[in-house]
C-alpha angles and dihedrals in degrees: 000000000000090000089057093047091054092046096058089045091053086048099051089050093050091048089051094045090055115095116254114268117205111255089232092052143065116232118199127190117208107201125190133207094256092060098256123107148157136245127220125188120202116193113185108149114143094218092050104117100174141047110267115255104189100058114148111269097228089061112136098174127038126182122188105177137164097359131132093251107143095179147042103204128201118295092001091161104029102135100046092088087160094054108128099164126044120181113177090165134163096001127124094257109157099164135045119188115230086234097049098108098042114148097018094129099155099032104135101177127043119180125179101154123142097036134106100254110149097166122041123191100231095179087068088071085078086075090059104061091160095049114127104155119061117175115183102149122141101029133111099262109155100180144010107219117223088235088071094066102088088050091057104048089101100047115108100178118042121167118183102151131133090039134116095265119149107169139001122218115252093233083059090056091047091068087068126074129285091033095044091063099250110133119232095248092056118097091350091164096073124045134190114248119212129187111197106143130113094038120115097251113196101210104217128129092284094076094030092115085052092056092044089049089053091056096057130094135195095034128122096257119086120191118215095219112032092187098076113167139199124248097189167062096046095249092058099034106134090014117136118239088239093058100043124101117205139163124240125256115247122204116238117271117201127204128181133199089232140351097216127029126183115197135169127254115282095010123128118247131197124207119195127198124183121190130183129190144116118290093028106263128232120242127214131175125221141163118253089225094052093240113146121246131173111205129152111273123186121193135185145175114207096179147356110304097004122103130164134182136195124208113204118202109190112203102347123221131192093271091061089068116106143070121320118200123210111199127193124192137179137151093281095058143279139291128183134182127190129221117201112214113197120191118219116207150074122294109243109222131183118209123208121245119253113265116223119197120199135170129232119213096259086059094252107138121231123205121210131180127213119245111265116207121202122194114261092238095057120094132177111266125261116247130224114206115215133171096258103041142335107260116209121204124221123259111292127186118261109217102155135035115266117218117241121280099031093117095249122141111200135186113260116270096252093155113227086344113106122238114253123217115191125184120231130226098262102030131088101191134049126274137188124226117268095237092072097050117105115192126210124179146144111248138183097033106190137172115207138169097033117189132168091282109011143061135177119224124209131189143153130215128217116194098004132112115250093238095048108126119254128194116210110201121187131173137162109273094249106034104057088165093068092072125167124187131195119196117223144141127267094232088066094074087188146077143170116218107204132185099037130156121260117247099004133129115240139188122216120192131184122215127187138166107244099036114126102177112122092212122098111261094219142110134187127227143166130225123222129267119257081229093076090053096049090048087058087046095049089051093051090050096049090046089048092048092050092048085048093051092052099040098045095061092049090052095048093048086047096049086049091056093048094053095043086056091048099051090046092052090056093042085059097049092047100046097033098096092045093049090052090049089053084059094046128070125224104218111207118207117200125194110241098219140134094241116097116248132261116257111262094011095258095126108059106000115124123205128202131178133207144153112265139181124239097253088057094050091056090047091053092045089051091055099043083096091058097041090052091069120091121225115214117221135161121283091252094059121105121241124265131207123209122189 
């Protein structure tokens, strides 16, 4: 009895000393003969909806499989510092927090396959420096960013198969031999295993290195499936990687005409930028300080892989000075170059006239302004209306008379008397009298006759000469950086915009030197959908098909009738004499003499031909047997003829 009691006490103490195991999990301790061991925990309850938090601290392997867990929270395994194998497979996980794997310094293997993960926090891999196996197959990943490359350098087993990947960054492929610089003979005992199959790969220059890698042999990289295939583009769909030939992408390279430009105040400046790369890079001009500007930009691509852009700055002022950045971008990367513009000239300033305040006897103050004199050769600056703002040029000498409509506001022709500028009671700036202002503007901007790829722009000009230069700038409403410009004249009043995209909202602006209107000279319009043209084409095709279906049988019947008549006519001509002969009777007269007939009846046969009726023909035929007999008479008897 005493021994039994002691055994029960010892058993209770041993059970208390054992680590606590979650109720929905199974904990197994694997002991060794030397007294050491490891613990593994399996949680596969279908009703489990959260990652267990009371897992034994000495757990080496944790498996959470086939549960209803949908999220891996932050620091979910913080206390499992000895964890080496973590399998969270075939659950319903859609979200993984970037801090989920914090403090897993010795984790060697991470498997998250069979879930619904669309975005994986690649930066979380830095918390697992000992990680060598990463299994993410059978998820919903759509891309692997280039930022993930530094965290995958030590991974020797990477499985991203059965996802929705279409491309891989070339910088990511560079971490694997031979692109990483490791020779095939170095560290040949250990290979890097990659699972890339069952993804809709789009075979273009972005995965040219991956395709090249699949064609190599005797390298320390092994693909789980050697027969990778392209899903796009259409001309390469279903083609094996080993048979695909692609050009490699080239990062953009930017060249500029000059790094520093100094120009005088009021002059025109042209900034040029050239870029090369494959595919052909796109170019974008920006200010280094982020300030907005809206100047004319002309872009052109003279050939594959080459693109240049020209930024035109008209009548520059001091605020145009600064750094201008030309940015080039394609699928392989980005590049940029800067041009520093300096404006040489004196800043024009306007001093406010002194104010004198006096008091009348009744105590009311009276404000008077001192007279301000301006030189006769000074005029107010012309203004250029753009979409962003109205830029005012500094004072310039007026030495010749400008024609009407050129947008120049001049001081009044007062001879030697100086112009007088007064400040009204409610204004703080200087203003010219309205009678000296001449307005020049573009009005009634309208877009008509829109199609799927063209549109007609109409406008009218007021106060501008017909040969005045006019720049038409148009771009998609939500892509202002893709501007196209066309130079024309104000007097045209009409311009055809071509090569537009169907079913897209565009903005078109008119910029002319001499316009003083402060309003934006822009209008929005939309191109038509190709579906409308397709609908009309389909109706025409259906109508044509019906017409053909009705007309072709009629034509065939008509040809058949004509052929029958033609054949019948030929038959009538060919068989006409025979039919006439069939209705006629050839009567043979034989000489009734005692002499024997000549062979074939050619010597004494006589023939006569006449029309006979059917009854007569039958009669003659019935007597043919009698007529064929010969009657013998004397030589002196005369010849008789029988019919």
